Tab-separated table of C-alpha atoms in Angstrom:
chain	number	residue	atom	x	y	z
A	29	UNK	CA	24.581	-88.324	148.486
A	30	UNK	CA	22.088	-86.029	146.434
A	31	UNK	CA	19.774	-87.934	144.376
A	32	UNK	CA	19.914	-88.063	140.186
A	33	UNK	CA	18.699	-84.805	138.087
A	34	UNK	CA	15.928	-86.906	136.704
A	35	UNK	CA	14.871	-88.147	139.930
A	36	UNK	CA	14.398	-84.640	141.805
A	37	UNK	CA	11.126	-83.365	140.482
A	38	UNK	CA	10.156	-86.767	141.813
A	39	UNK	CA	11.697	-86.420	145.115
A	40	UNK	CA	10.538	-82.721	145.880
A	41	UNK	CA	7.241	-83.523	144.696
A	42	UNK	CA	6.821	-86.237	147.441
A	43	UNK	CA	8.081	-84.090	149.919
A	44	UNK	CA	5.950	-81.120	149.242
A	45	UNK	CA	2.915	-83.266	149.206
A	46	UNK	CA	3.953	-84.799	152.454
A	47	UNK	CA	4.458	-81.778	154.338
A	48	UNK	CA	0.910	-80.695	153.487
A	49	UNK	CA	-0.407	-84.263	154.302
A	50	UNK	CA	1.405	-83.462	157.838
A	51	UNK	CA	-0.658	-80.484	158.306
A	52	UNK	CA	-3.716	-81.275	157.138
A	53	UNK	CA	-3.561	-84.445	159.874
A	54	UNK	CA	-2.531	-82.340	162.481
A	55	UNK	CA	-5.288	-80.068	161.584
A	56	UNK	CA	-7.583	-82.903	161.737
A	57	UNK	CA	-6.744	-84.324	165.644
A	58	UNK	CA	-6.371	-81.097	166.959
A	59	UNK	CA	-10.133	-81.985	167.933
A	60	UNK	CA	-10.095	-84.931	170.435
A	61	UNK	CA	-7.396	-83.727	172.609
A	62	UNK	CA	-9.758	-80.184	173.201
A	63	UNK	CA	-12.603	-82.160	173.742
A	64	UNK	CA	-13.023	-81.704	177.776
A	65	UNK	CA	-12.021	-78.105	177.145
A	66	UNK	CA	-14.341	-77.741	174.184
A	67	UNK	CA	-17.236	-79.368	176.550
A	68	UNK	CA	-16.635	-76.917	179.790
A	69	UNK	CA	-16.300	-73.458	177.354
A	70	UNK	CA	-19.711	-73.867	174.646
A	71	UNK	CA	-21.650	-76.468	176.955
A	72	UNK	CA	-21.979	-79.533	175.085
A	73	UNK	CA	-22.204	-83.136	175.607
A	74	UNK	CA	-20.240	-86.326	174.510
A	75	UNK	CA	-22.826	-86.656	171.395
A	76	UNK	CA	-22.280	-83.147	170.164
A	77	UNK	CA	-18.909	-83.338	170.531
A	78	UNK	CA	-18.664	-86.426	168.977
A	79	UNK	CA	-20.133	-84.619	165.446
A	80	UNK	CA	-17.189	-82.297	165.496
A	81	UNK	CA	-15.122	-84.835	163.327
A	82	UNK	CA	-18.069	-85.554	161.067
A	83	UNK	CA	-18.616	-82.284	160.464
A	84	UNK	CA	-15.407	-82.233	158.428
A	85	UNK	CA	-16.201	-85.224	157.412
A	86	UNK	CA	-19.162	-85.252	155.908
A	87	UNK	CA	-17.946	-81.996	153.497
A	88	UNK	CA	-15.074	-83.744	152.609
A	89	UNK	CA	-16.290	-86.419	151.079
A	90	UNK	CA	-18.849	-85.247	148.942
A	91	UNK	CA	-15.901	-82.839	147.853
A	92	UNK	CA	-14.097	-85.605	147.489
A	93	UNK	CA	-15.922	-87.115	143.766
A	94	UNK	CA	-15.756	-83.531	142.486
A	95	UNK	CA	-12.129	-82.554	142.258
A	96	UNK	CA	-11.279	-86.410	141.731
A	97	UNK	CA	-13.215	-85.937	138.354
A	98	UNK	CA	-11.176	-82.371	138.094
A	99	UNK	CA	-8.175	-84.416	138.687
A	100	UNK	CA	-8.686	-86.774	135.564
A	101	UNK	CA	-8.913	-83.951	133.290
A	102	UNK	CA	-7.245	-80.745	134.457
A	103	UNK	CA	-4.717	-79.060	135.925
A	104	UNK	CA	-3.406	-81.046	139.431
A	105	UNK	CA	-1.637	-78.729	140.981
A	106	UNK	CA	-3.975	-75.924	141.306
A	107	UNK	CA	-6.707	-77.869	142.763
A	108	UNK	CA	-4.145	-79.050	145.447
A	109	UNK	CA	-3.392	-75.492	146.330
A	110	UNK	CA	-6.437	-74.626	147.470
A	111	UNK	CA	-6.254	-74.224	151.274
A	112	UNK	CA	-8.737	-73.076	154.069
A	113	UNK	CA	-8.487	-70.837	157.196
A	114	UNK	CA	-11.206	-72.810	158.768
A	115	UNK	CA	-8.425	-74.047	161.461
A	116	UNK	CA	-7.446	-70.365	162.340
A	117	UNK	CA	-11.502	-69.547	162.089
A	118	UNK	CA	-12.496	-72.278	164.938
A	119	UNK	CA	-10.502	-70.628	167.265
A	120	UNK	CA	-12.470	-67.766	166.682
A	121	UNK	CA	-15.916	-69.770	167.356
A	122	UNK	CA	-17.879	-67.933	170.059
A	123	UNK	CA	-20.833	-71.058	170.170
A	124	UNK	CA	-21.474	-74.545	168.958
A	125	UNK	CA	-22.834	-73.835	165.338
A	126	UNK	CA	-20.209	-71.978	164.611
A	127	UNK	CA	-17.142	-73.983	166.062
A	128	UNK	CA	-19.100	-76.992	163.902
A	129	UNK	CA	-19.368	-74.861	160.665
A	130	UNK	CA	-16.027	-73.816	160.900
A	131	UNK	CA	-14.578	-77.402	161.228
A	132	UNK	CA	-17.219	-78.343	158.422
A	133	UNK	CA	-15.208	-75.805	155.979
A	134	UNK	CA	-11.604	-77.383	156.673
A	135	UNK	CA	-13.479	-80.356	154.357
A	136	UNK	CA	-12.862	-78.567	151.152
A	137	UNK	CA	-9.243	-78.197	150.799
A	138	UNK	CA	-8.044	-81.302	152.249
A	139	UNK	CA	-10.884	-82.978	149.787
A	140	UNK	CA	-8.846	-81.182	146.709
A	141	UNK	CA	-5.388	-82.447	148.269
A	142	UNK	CA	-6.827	-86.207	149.099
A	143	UNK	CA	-8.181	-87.169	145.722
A	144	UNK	CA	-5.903	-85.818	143.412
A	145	UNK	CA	-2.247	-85.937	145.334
A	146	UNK	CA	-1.628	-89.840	145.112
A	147	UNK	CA	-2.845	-89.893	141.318
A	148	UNK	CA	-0.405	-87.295	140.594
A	149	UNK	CA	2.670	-89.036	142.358
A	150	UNK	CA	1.956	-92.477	140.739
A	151	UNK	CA	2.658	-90.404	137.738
A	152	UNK	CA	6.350	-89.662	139.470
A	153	UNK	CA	6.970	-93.094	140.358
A	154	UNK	CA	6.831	-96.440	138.936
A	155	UNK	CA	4.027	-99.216	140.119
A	156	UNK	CA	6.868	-101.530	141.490
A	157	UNK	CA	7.186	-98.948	144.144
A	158	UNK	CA	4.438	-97.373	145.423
A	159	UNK	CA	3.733	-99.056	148.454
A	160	UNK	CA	6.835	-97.148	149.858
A	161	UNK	CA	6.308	-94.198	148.268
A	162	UNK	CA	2.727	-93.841	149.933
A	163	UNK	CA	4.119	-94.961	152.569
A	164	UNK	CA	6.276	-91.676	152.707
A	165	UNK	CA	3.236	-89.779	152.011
A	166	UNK	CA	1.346	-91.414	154.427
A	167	UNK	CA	3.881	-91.399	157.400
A	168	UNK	CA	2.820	-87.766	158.026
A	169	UNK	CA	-0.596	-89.328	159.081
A	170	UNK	CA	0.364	-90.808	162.476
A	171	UNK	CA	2.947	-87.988	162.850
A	172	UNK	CA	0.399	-85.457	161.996
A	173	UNK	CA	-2.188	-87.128	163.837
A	174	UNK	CA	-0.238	-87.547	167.066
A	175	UNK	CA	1.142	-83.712	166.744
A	176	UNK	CA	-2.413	-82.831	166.966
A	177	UNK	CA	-3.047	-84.698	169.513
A	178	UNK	CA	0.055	-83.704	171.780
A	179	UNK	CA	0.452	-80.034	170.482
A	180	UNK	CA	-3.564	-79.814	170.557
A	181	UNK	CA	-3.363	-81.078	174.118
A	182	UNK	CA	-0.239	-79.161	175.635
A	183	UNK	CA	-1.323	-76.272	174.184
A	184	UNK	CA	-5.046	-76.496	175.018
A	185	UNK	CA	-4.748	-77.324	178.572
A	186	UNK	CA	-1.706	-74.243	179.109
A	187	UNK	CA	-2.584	-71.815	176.521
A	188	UNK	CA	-6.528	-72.627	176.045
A	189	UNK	CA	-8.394	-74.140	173.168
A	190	UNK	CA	-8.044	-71.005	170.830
A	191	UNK	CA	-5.036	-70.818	171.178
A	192	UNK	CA	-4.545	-74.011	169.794
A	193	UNK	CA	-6.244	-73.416	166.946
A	194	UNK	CA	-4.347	-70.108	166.043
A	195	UNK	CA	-0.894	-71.541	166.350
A	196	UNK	CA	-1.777	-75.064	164.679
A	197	UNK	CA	-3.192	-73.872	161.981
A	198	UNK	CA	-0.827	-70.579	160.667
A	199	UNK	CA	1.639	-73.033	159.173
A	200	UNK	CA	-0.458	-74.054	156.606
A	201	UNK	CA	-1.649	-71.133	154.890
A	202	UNK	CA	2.357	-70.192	153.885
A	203	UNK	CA	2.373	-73.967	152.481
A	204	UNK	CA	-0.528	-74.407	149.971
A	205	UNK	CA	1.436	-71.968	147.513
A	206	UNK	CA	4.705	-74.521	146.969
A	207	UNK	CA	2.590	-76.880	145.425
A	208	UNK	CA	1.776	-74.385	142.592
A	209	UNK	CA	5.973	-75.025	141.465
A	210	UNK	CA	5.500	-78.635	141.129
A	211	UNK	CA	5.335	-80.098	137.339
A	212	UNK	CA	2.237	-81.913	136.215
A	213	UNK	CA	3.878	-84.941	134.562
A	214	UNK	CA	1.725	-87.037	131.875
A	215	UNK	CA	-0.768	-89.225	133.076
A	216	UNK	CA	0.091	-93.130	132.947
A	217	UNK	CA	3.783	-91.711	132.445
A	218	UNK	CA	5.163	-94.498	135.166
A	219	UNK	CA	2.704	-96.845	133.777
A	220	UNK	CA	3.417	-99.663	131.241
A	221	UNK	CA	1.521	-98.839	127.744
A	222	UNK	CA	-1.354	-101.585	127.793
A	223	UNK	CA	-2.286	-99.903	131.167
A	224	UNK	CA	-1.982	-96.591	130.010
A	225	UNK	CA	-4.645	-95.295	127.018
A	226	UNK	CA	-3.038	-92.601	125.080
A	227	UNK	CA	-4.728	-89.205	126.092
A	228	UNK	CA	-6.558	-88.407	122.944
A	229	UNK	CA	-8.937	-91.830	124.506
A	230	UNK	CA	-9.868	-89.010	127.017
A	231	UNK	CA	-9.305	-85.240	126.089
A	232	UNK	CA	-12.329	-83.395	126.091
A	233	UNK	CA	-14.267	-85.900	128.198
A	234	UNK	CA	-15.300	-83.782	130.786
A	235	UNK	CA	-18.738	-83.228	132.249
A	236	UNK	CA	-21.688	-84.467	134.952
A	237	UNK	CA	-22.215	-87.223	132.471
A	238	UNK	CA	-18.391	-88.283	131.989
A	239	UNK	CA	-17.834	-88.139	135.513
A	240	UNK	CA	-20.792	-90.300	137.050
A	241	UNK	CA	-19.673	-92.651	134.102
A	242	UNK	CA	-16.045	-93.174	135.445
A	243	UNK	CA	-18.247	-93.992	138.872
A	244	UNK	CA	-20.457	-96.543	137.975
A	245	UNK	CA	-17.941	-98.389	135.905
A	246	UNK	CA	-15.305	-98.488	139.157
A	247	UNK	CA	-18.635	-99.465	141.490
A	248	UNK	CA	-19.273	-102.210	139.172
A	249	UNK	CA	-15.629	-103.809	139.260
A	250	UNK	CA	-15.612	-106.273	142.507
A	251	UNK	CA	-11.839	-106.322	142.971
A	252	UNK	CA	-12.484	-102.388	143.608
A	253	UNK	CA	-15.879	-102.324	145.189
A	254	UNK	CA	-14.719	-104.963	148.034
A	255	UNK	CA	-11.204	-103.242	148.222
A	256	UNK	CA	-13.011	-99.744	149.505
A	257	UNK	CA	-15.853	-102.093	151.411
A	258	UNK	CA	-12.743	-103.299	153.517
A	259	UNK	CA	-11.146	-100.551	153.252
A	260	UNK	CA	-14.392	-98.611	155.678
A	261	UNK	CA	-14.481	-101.116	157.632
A	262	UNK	CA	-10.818	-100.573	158.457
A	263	UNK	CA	-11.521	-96.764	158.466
A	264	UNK	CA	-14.375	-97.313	160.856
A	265	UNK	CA	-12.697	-98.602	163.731
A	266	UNK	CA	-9.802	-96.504	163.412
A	267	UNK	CA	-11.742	-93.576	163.484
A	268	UNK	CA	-13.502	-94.544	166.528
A	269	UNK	CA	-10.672	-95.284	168.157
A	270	UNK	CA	-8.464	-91.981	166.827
A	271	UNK	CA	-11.419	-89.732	168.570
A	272	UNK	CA	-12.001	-91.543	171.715
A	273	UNK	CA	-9.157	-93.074	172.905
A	274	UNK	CA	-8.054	-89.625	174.686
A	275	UNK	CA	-11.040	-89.158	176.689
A	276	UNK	CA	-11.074	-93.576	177.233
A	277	UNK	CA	-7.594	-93.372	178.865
A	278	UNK	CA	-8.984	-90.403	180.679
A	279	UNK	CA	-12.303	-91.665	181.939
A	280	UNK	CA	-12.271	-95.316	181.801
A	281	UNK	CA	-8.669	-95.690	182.971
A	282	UNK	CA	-7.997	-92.954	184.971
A	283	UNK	CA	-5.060	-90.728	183.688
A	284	UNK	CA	-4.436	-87.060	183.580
A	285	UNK	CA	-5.421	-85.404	180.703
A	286	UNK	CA	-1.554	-84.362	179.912
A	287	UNK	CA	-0.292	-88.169	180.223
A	288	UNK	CA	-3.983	-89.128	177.899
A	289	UNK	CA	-3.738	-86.397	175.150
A	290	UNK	CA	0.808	-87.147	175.083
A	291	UNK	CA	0.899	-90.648	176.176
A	292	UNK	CA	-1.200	-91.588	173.431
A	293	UNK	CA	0.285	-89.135	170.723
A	294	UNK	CA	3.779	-90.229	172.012
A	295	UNK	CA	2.813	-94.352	170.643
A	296	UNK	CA	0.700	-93.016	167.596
A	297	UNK	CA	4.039	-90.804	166.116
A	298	UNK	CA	6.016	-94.139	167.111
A	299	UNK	CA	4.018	-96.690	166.028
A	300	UNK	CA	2.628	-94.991	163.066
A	301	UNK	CA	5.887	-94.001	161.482
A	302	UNK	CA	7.286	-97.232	161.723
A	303	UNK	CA	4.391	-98.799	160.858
A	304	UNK	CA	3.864	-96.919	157.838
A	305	UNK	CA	7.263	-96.985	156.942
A	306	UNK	CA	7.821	-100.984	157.203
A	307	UNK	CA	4.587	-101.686	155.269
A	308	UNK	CA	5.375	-100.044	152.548
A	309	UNK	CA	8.774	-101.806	151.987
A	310	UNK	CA	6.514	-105.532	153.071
A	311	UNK	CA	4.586	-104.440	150.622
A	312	UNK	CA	6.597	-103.977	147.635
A	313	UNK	CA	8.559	-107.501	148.664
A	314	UNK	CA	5.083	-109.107	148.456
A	315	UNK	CA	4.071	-107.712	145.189
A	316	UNK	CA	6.942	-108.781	143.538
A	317	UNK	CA	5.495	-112.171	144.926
A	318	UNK	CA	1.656	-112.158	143.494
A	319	UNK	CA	0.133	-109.105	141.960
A	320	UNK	CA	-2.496	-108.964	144.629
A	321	UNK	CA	0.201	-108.840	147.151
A	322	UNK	CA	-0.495	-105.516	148.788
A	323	UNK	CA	-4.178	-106.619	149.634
A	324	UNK	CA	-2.705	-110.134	150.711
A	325	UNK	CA	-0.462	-108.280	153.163
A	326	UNK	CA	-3.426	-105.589	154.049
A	327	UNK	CA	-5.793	-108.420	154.639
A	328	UNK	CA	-3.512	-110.500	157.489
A	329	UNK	CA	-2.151	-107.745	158.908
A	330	UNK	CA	-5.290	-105.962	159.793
A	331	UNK	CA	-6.847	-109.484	161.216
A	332	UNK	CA	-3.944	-109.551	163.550
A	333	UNK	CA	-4.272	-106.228	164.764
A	334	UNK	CA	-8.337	-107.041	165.921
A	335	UNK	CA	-7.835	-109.493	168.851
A	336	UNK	CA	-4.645	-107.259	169.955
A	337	UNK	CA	-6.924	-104.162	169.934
A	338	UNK	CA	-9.272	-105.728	172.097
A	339	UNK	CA	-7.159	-107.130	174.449
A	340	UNK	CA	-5.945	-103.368	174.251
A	341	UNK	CA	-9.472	-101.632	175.616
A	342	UNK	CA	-10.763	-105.015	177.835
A	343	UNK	CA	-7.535	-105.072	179.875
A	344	UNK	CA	-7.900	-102.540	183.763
A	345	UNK	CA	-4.044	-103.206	183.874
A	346	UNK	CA	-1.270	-100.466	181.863
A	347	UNK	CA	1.129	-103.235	181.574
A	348	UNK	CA	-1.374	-105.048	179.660
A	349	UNK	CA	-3.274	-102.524	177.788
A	350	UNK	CA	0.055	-99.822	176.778
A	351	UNK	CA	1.796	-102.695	175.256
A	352	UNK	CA	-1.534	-103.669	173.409
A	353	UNK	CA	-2.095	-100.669	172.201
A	354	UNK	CA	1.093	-100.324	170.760
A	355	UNK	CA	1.243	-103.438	168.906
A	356	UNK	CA	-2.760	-103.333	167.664
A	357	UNK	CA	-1.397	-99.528	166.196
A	358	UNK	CA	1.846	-100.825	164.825
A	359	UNK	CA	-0.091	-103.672	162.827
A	360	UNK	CA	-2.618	-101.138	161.255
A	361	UNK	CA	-0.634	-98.708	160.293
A	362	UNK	CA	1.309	-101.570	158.171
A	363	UNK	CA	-0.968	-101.269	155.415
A	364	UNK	CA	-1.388	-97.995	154.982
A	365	UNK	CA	1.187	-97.729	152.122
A	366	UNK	CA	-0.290	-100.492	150.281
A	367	UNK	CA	-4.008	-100.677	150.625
A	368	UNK	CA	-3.693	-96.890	148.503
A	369	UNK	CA	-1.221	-98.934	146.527
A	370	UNK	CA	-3.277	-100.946	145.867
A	371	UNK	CA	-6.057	-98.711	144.220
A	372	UNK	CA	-3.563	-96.566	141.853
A	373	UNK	CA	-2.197	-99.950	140.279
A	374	UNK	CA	-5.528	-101.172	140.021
A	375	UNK	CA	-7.290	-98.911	138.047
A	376	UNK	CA	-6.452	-96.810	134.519
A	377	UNK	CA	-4.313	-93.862	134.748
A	378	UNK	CA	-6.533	-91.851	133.961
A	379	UNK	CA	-9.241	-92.740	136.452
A	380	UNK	CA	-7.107	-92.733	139.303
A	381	UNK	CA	-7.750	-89.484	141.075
A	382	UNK	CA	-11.870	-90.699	140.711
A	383	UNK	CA	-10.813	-94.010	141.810
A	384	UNK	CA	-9.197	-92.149	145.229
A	385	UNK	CA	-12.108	-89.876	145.151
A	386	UNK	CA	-14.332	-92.336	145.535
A	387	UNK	CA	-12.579	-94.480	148.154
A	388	UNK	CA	-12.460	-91.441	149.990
A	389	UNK	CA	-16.094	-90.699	149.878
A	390	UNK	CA	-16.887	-94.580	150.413
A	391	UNK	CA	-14.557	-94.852	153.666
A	392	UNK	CA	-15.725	-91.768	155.183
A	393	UNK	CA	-19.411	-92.070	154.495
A	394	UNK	CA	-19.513	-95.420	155.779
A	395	UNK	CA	-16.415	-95.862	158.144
A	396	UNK	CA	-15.023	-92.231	160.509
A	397	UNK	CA	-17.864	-90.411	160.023
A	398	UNK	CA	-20.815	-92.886	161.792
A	399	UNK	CA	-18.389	-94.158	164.093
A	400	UNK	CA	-17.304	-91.513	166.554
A	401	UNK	CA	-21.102	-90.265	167.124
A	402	UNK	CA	-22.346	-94.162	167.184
A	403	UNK	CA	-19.615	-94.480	169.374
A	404	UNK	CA	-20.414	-91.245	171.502
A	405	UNK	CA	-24.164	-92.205	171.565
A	406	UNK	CA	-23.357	-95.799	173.223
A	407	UNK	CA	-21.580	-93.836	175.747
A	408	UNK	CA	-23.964	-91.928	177.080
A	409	UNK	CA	-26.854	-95.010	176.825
A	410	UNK	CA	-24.769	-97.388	178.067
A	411	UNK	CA	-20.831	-96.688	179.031
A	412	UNK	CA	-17.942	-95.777	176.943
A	413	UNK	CA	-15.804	-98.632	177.887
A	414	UNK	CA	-18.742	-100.908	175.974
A	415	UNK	CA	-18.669	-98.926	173.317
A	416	UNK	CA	-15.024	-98.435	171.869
A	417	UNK	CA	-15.562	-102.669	171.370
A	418	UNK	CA	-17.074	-102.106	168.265
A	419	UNK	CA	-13.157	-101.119	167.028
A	420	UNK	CA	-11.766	-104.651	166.964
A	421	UNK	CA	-14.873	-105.721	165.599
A	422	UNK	CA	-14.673	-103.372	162.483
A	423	UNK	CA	-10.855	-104.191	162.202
A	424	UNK	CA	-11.506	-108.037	161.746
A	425	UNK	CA	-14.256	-107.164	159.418
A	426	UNK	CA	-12.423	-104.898	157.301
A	427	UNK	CA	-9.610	-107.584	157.387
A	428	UNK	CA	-11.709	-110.811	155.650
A	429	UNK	CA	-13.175	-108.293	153.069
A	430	UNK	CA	-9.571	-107.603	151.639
A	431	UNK	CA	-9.140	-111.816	151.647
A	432	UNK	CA	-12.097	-111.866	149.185
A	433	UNK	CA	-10.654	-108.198	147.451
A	434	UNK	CA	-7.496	-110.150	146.675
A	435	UNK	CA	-9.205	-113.210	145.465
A	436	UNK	CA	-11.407	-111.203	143.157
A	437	UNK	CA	-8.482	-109.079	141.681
A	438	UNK	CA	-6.532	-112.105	141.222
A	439	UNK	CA	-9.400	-112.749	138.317
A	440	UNK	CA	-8.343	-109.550	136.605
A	441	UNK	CA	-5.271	-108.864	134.484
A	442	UNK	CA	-5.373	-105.380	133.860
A	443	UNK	CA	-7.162	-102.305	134.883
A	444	UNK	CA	-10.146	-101.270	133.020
A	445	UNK	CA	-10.827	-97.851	131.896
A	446	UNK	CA	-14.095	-96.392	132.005
């Protein structure tokens, strides 16, 4: 059954921006599964390897603010285009500096893509469902993730590292042009019209000034601030767990690296598209119940998933911790759909690629970028199985600063423009 006329541009937009999501996640993991390999061939340590993610990291996110103010007043689509070889260039790293500068570089597109892709499909799709349509986009995570991890790892330990970098990364570059087709719809066109300032309210505003305006006035809204506090917290402890858990099941448990690297891909791709896909639909049924229902639903599910996670890296036994891990992965990946939900309906159309921006640069700065090195430095001062604890820690904090995030909002009628 093909879908209406009016609703294509919609549909083929999502599914554009979701196959580039899918690559630029597989991109991402293609790290932790070459970590031992990486290690033998340049000669460095847990903690060095253990910077390799925030080395994207860090260039991402202060990308991040830049094209999300871009995204409020230009041209989308272009900025979404822009794409990086750095993938292809790290398998051509011959030491340390310049395998890290040439993961620091993949920062810059996926930055452009990050900020400014959900803003532009809440302009495709009504509020009332968003939480499953970011829960499309954001299915390719897990799938992307665990791709990188299995295809990263298969190919790695047959082929070599390089070569997993060569053949992960070509798909990519013949990509980035489709987005240039896609239509640029109105901003706040999905949105009702008190939400939704007319765009004469904010041609022409462009600028430092303009820009670090839009910032401080989301920073000072609480609903918003707490959202993204909670929303690090969350980020922290998955990212920890994202890089290690590989090298945990291999060193702390005992498995191959091929059963390690796949085993572990094999329950992300399940659990994560699942989980993805059945939050988003909870979602939208508990937002037609309170307004603050996505961050109700974020809040309790990401609670449950702390005590399941640590039973999940405390237990010796696999028919303890594999069922563990499953269900601690399923439960966060449930709010994935709506927690970005969440921030597009909460803010002014025309702020929402800065609100993502800075959520981005918030969760990064403060959640997956310390963690993995913190992480990696425990390790080696203490032991590794100590260490990855601090994940079901983060998760419960992350969940009881979304309880307050959905108290707060539930003081606030409509988004505020800056």
């Amino acid at each position: 059954m093909t879908a209406p006329a009016s609703r294509r541009p919609a549909l083929i937009a999502l599914g554009v921006l979701t196959t580039i999501n899918l690559l630029n996640y597989l991109d991402r993991y293609l790290v932790p599964p070459l970590v031992p390999e990486l290690e033998r061939a340049l000669g460095i340590s847990h903690a060095q390897s253990g910077w390799l993610w925030p080395a994207f990291m860090v260039v991402y996110m202060i990308a991040a603010p830049v094209f999300g103010a871009w995204g409020d007043r230009g041209s989308r689509t272009r900025p979404i285009a822009l794409w990086s070889i750095a993938t292809v260039l790290s398998g051509l790293a011959r030491s340390y500096p310049q395998l890290f500068a040439s993961r620091a570089l993949v920062g810059i597109g996926e930055a452009a893509y990050a900020a400014i892709a959900p803003a532009l499909l809440a302009d495709y799709f009504r509020a009332s469902i968003r939480g499953r349509v970011y829960a499309v986009l954001n299915m390719a995570l897990p799938v992307g993730a665990a791709l990188g991890y299995v295809l990263g790892g298969l190919i790695g330990h047959h082929s070599g590292w390089r070569a997993a970098f060569f053949l992960c990364g070509a798909p990519g570059m013949l990509l980035a042009a489709a987005v240039l087709a896609l239509p640029d719809p109105p901003r706040g066109a999905q949105d009702a019209p008190a939400s939704a300032p007319s765009r004469s309210d904010h041609e022409g505003s462009g600028g430092i000034s303009a820009a670090v305006t839009v910032y401080r006035s989301l920073l000072g809204r609480a609903p918003y601030l707490l959202l993204v506090l909670g929303f690090a917290a969350y980020t922290f402890g998955l990212g920890g767990l994202g890089f290690w858990m590989p090298t945990f099941l291999q060193e702390v448990r005992g498995l191959s690296p091929d059963a390690a690297t796949s085993g572990f891909g094999g329950i992300v791709i399940v659990t994560g598209f699942l989980g993805t896909a059945a939050g988003g639909w909870l979602g939208d049924y508990c937002l037609k119940r309170s307004p603050q229902g996505y961050l109700w639903f974020s809040a309790v599910t990401t609670l449950a998933a702390a005590p399941v996670a640590l039973l999940a890296l405390t237990s010796p036994a696999p028919r303890i911790y594999f069922p563990a891990i499953v269900v601690a992965q399923l439960l966060c990946f449930l709010s994935t759909g709506p927690i970005n939900a969440a921030i597009a309906n909460m803010v002014s159309p025309f702020e929402r690629a800065s609100a993502m921006a800075l959520s981005i640069f918030a969760i990064h700065l403060l959640g997956d970028v310390p963690s993995p090195p913190l992480i990696g430095h425990l390790a080696v001062t203490g032991s590794l199985a100590r260490a990855v604890l601090m994940v079901p820690v983060a998760l419960a904090i992350g969940g009881v600063i979304w309880l307050f995030a959905a108290r707060a909002d539930g003081r606030v009628s409509q988004p505020v423009p800056a």
